[in-house]
Coordinates of C-alpha atoms and ligand atoms in Angstrom, one line a residue:
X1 CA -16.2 17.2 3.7
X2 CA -12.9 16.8 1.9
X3 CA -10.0 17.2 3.9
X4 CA -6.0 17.6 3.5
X5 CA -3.2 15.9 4.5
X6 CA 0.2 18.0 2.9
X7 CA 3.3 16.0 2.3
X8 CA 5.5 18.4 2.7
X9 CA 8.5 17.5 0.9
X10 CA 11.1 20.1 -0.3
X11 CA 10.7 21.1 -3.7
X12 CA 8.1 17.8 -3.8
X13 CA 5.5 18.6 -1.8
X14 CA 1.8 17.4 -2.5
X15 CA -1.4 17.3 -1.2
X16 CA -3.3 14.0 -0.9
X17 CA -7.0 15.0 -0.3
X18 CA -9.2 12.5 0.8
X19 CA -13.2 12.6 0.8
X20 CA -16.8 11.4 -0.8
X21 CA -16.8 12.1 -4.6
X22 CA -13.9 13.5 -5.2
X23 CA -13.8 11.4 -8.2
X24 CA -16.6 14.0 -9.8
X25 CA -14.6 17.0 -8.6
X26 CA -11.6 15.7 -10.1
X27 CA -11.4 18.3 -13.2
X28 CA -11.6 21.1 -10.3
X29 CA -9.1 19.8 -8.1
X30 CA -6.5 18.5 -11.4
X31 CA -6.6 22.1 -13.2
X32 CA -4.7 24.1 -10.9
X33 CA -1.9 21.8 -11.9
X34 CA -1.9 22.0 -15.8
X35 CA 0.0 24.1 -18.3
X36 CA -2.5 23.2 -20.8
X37 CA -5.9 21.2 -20.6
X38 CA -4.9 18.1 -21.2
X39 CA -4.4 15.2 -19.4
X40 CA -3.4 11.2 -20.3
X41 CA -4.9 8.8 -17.9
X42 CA -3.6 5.2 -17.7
X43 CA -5.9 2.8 -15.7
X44 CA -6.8 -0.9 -16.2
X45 CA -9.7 -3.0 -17.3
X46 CA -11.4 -3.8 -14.2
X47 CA -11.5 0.2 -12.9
X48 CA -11.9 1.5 -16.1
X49 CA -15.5 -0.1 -16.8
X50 CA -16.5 1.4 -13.0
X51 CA -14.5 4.4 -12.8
X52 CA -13.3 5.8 -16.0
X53 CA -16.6 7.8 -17.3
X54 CA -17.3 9.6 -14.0
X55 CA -13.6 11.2 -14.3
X56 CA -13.5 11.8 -17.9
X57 CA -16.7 13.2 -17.5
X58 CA -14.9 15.3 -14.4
X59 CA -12.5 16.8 -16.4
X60 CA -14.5 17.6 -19.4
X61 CA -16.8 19.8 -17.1
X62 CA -13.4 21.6 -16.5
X63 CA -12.5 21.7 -20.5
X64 CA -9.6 19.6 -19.7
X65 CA -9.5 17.2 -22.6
X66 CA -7.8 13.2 -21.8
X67 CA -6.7 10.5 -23.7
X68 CA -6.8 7.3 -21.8
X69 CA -4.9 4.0 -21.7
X70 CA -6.4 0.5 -20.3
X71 CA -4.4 -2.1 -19.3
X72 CA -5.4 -5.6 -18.3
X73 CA -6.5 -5.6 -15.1
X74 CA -4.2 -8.0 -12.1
X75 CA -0.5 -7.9 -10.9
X76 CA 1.1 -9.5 -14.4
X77 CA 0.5 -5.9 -15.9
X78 CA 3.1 -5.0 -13.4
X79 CA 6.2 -6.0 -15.6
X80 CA 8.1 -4.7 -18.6
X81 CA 5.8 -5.7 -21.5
X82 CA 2.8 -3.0 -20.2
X83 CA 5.7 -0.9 -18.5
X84 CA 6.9 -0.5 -22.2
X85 CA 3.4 -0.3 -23.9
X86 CA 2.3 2.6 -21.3
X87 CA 5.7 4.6 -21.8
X88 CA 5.2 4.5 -25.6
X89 CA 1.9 5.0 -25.6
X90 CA 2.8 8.4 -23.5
X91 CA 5.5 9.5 -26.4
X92 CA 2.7 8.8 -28.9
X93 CA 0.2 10.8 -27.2
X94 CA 3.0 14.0 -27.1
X95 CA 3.0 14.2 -23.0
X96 CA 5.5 16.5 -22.8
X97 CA 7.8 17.6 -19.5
X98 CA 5.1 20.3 -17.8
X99 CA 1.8 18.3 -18.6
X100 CA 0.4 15.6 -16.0
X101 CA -0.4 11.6 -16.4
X102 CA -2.7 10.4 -14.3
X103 CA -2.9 6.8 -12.3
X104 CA -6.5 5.7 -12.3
X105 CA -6.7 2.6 -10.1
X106 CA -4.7 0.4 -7.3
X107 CA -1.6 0.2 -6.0
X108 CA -0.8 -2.0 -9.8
X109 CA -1.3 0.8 -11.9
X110 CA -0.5 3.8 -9.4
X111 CA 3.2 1.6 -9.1
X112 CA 3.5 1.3 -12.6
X113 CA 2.4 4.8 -14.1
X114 CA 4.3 6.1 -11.5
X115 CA 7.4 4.5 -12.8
X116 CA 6.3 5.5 -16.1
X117 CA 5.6 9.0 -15.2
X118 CA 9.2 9.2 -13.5
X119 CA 11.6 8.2 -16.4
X120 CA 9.1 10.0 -19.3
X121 CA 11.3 12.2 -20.4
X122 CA 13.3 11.8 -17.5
X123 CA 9.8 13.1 -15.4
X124 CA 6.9 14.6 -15.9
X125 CA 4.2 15.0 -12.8
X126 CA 1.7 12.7 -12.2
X127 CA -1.4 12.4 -9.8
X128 CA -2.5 8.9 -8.1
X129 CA -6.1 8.7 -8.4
X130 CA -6.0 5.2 -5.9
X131 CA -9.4 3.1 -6.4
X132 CA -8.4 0.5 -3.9
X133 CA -8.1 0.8 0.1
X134 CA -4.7 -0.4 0.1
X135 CA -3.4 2.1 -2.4
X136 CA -5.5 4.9 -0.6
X137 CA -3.8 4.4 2.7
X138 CA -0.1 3.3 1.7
X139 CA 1.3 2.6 -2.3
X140 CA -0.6 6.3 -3.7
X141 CA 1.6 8.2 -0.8
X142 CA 5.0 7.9 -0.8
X143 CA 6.4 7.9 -3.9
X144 CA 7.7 4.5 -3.8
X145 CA 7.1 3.3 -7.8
X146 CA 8.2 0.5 -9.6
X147 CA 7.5 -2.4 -11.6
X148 CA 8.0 -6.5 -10.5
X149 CA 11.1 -8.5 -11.9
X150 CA 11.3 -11.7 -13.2
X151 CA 13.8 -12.0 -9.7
X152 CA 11.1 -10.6 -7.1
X153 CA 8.6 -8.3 -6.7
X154 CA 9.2 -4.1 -7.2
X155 CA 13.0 -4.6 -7.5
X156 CA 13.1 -2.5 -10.6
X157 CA 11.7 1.2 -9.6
X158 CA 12.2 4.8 -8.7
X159 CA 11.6 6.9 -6.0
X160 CA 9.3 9.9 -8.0
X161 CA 6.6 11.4 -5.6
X162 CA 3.2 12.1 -7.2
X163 CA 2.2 16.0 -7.8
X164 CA -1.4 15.0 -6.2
X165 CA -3.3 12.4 -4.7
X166 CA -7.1 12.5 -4.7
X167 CA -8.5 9.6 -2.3
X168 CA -12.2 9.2 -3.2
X169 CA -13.7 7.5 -0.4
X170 CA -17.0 6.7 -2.1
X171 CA -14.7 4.2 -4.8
X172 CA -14.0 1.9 -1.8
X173 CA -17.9 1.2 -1.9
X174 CA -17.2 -0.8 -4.9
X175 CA -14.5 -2.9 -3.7
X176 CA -15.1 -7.0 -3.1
X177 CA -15.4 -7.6 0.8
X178 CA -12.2 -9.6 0.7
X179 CA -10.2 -6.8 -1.0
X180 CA -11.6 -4.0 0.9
X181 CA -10.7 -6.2 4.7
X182 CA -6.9 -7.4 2.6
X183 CA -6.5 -3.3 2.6
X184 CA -7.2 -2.8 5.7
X185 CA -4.6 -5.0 7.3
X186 CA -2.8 -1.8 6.4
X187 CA -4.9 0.6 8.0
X188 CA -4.4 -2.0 11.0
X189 CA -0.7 -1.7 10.4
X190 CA -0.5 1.9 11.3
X191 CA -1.8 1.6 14.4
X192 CA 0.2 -0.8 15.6
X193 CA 3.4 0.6 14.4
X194 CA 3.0 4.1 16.1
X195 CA -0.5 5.1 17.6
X196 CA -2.1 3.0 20.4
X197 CA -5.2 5.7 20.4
X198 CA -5.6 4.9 16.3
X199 CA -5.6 0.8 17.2
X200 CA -8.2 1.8 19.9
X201 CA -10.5 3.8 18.0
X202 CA -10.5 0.6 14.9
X203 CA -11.0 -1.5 17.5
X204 CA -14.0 0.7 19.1
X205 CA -15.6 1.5 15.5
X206 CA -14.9 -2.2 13.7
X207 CA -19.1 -2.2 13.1
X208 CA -18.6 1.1 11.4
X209 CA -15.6 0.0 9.4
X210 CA -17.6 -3.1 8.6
X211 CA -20.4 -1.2 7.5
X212 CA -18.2 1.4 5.6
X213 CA -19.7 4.3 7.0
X214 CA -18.0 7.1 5.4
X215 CA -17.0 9.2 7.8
X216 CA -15.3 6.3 10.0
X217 CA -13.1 5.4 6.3
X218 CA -12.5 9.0 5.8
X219 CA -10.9 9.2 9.0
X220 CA -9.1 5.8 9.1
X221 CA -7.6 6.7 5.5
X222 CA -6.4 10.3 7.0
X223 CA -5.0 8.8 10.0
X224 CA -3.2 6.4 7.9
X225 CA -2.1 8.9 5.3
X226 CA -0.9 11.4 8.2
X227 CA 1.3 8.9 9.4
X228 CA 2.7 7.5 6.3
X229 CA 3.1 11.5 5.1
X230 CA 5.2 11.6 8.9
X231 CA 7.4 9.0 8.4
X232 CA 8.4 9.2 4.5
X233 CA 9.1 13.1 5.0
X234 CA 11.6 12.0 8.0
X235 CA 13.4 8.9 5.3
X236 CA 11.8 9.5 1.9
X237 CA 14.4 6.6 0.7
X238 CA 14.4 4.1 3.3
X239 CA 17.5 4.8 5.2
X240 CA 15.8 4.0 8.6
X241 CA 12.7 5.1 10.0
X242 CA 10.4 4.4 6.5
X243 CA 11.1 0.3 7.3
X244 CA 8.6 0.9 10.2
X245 CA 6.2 0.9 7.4
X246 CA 7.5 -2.9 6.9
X247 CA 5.5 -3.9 9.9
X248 CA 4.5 -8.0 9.1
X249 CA 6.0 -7.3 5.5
X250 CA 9.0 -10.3 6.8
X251 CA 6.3 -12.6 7.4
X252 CA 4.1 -11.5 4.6
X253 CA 6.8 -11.7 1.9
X254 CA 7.7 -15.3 2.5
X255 CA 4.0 -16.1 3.0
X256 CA 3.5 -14.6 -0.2
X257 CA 6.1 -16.6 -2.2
X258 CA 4.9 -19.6 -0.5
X259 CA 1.2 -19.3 -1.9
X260 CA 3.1 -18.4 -5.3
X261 CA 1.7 -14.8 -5.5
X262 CA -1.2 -16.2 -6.1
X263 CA -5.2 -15.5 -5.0
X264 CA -4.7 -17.6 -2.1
X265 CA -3.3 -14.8 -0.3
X266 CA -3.4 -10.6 -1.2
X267 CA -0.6 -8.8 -0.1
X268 CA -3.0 -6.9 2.5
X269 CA -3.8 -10.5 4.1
X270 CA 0.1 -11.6 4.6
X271 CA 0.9 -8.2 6.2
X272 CA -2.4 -8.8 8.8
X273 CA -0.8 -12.6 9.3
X274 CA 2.5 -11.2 9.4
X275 CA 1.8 -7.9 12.0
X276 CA 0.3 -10.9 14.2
X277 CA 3.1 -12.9 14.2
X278 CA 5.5 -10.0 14.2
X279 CA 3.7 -9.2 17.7
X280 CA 3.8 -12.9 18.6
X281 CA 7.3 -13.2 18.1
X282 CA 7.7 -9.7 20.4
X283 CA 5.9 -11.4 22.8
X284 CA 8.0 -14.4 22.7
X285 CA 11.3 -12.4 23.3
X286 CA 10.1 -10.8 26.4
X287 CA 10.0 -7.4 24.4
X288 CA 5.9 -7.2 25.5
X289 CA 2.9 -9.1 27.5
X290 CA 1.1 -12.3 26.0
X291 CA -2.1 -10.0 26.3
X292 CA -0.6 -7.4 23.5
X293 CA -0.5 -10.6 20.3
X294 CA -4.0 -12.0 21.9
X295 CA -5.4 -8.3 21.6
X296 CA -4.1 -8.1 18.0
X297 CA -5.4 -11.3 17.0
X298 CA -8.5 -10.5 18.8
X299 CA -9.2 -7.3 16.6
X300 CA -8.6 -9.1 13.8
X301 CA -10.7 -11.9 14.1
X302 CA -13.3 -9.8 14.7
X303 CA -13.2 -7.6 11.7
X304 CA -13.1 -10.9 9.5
X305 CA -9.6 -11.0 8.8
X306 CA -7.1 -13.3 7.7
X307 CA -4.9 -13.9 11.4
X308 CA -2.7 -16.9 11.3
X309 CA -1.2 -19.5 9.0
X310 CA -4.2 -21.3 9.7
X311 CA -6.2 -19.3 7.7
X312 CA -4.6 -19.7 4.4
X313 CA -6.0 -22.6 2.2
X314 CA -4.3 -25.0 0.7
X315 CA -0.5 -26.4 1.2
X316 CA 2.0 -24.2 2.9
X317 CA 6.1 -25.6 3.1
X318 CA 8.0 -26.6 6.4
X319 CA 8.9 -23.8 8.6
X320 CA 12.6 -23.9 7.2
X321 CA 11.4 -23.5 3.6
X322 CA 9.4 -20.2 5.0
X323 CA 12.6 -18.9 6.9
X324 CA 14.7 -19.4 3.8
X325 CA 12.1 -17.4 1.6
X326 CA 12.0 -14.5 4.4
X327 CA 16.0 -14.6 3.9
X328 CA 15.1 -13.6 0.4
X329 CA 13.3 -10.5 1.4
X330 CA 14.6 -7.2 -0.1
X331 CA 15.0 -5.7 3.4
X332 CA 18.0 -8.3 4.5
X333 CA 21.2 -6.3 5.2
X334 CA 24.0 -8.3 5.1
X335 CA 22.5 -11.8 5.0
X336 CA 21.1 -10.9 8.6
X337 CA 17.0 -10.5 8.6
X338 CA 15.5 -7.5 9.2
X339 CA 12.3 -7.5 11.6
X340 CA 10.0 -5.1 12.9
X341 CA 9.1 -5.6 16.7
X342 CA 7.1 -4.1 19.5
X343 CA 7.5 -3.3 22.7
X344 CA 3.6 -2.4 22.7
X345 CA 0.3 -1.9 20.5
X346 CA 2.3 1.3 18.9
X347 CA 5.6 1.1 19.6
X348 CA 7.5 -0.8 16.8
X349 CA 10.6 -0.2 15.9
X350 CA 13.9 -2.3 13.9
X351 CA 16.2 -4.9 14.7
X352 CA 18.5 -7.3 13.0
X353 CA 18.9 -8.8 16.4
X354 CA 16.5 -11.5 16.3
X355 CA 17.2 -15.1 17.1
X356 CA 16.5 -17.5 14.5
X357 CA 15.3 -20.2 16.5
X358 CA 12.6 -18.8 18.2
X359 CA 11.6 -17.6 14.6
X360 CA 11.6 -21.2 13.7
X361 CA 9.9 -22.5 16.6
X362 CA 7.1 -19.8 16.4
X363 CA 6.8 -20.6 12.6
X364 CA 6.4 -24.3 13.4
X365 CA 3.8 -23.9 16.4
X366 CA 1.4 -21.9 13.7
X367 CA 2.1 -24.8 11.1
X368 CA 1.3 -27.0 13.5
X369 CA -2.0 -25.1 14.5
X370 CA -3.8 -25.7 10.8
Ligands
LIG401 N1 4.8 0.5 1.4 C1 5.9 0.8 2.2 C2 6.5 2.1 1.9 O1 5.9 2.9 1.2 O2 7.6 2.4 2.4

């Protein structure tokens, strides 16, 4: 069964559909959209040798013809160089203002196109078509879209929300078991931000999720996209309520300069380290019980999961080296760091009011740990 979550945006709204083989329906579920049939799709190496046939194939049943575009495959594409080559490939190809790009792949190429699709002749539409977990249940929705600086990562970008998102659950059957557990430390992430009953049902159905029975992922990826759709429709630009979202981002964004960007640690793995320390350091300020972080490590371990510093290979700096890098986080105000806390399994919510010693000390006690 394919179901429907509706962002309902004024005068952006979307659908993000999520379901088994959507990927073959995709010419059915594109067309409504276009003034002509025609489509340009812009994916990358890696998806395009598992993925790319079955949609063209889609679309053709529909008589939508497509021109596609492969990129190399890995988070380098995400700069200017391809962020130029994809633009002017666009222009060459004559997309024009009412016809429709679309992202074939994960959160790389949906970040990128997206960018690409939002200053084309200063925006055309575009639909996310995410191949990976982790763009299924956070970077397709949104409309967060960008491309990495030589200065940090996604610090050049635009907000443009995508016309459509089609999440094919059946893709995620082709994803590497570390990829497919790095994007669930998102799906974890939701739970613990805002819905004790979601954290409780993961925790109940970890087998299933294991196992990726397809109706348990179709409803962890609804759940997630439900409340990502809630909170970007209250701050669709990040004025308040959308940092919730940022839940173990702190954490995971120095842990992720530390390891150099590199394979040591995916971005889904530093935000499951970092919402385990971010309710470690709740439970530290007296904001919840030590049961709560021991419950969230617990759930964690179990599925398999990347926990605490101690599970990252190799070298990591002193715990002043990691607080200066978290001080280079996008989401300090003022020089003060921003953190998300809990008072609970689903009760986050933001505070600049955080002491920095009991940061330090908590940082040292997991460095000492390893
Ligand atoms: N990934 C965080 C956000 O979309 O706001």
């Amino acid at each position: 069964m394919i179901e429907t979550v509706h962002v309902p945006l004024e005068g952006r709204a979307y659908d993000v559909r999520i379901g088994p083989d959507l990927l073959t329906r995709a010419g059915a579920e594109i067309a409504p959209l276009l003034a002509r049939p025609r489509v340009a799709i812009v994916t990358d190496a890696h998806v395009a040798g598992l993925h790319l046939p079955a949609l063209e194939s889609a679309l053709a049943a529909e008589g939508i013809s497509s021109v596609s575009l492969t990129l190399p495959a890995g988070e380098a594409t995400k700069g200017w160089p391809q962020f130029e080559r994809t633009v002017e490939w666009l222009l060459e190809q004559k997309i024009e203002r009412r016809d429709v790009v679309i992202a074939l792949g994960g959160g790389v190429i949906g970040d990128l196109v997206g960018f690409a699709a939002a200053v084309l002749r200063r925006g055309v539409r575009f639909v996310q078509i995410p191949t990976s977990l982790l763009a299924q249940v956070d970077s397709s929705v949104g409309g967060k879209t960008g491309i990495n600086a030589p200065q940090g990562k996604n610090l050049i970008g635009a907000f443009h929300q995508p016309a459509l998102v089609l999440a094919d659950i059946s893709v995620l059957n082709s994803l590497p078991v570390r990829d497919f557990l790095a994007g669930y430390g998102e799906v974890v992430k939701y739970g613990l931000l805002g819905d004790a009953a979601f954290f409780d049902w993961q925790d109940q159905n970890a087998d299933r999720i294991t196992a990726r029975d397809p109706d348990a992922l179709a409803h962890a990826v609804k759940r997630s996209v439900e409340m990502k759709a809630e909170i970007v429709v209250r701050d669709e630009t990040e004025q308040g309520d959308r940092a919730l979202l940022n839940l173990g981002h702190t954490f995971c964004h120095a842990l992720e300069a530390a390891t150099g960007y590199s394979d040591r640690l995916l971005h889904g793995e530093g935000v499951a380290i970092g919402c385990a320390l971010a309710f470690e350091l709740s439970a530290r300020l007296g904001l919840c019980s030590q049961e709560v972080p021991s419950r969230v490590r617990e759930m964690l371990n179990r599925m398999g999961m990347k926990v605490t510093l101690a599970d990252i290979d190799g070298d990591l700096p002193d715990a002043q080296r990691l607080l200066d890098l978290m001080g280079q986080d996008k989401k300090v105000v003022d020089g003060q760091l921003r953190f998300i806390l809990a008072r609970g399994i689903g009760e986050a919510f933001v505070t600049s009011d955080v002491p920095v010693d009991v940061v330090h000390a908590l940082l040292q006690d997991q460095l000492a740990g390893r």
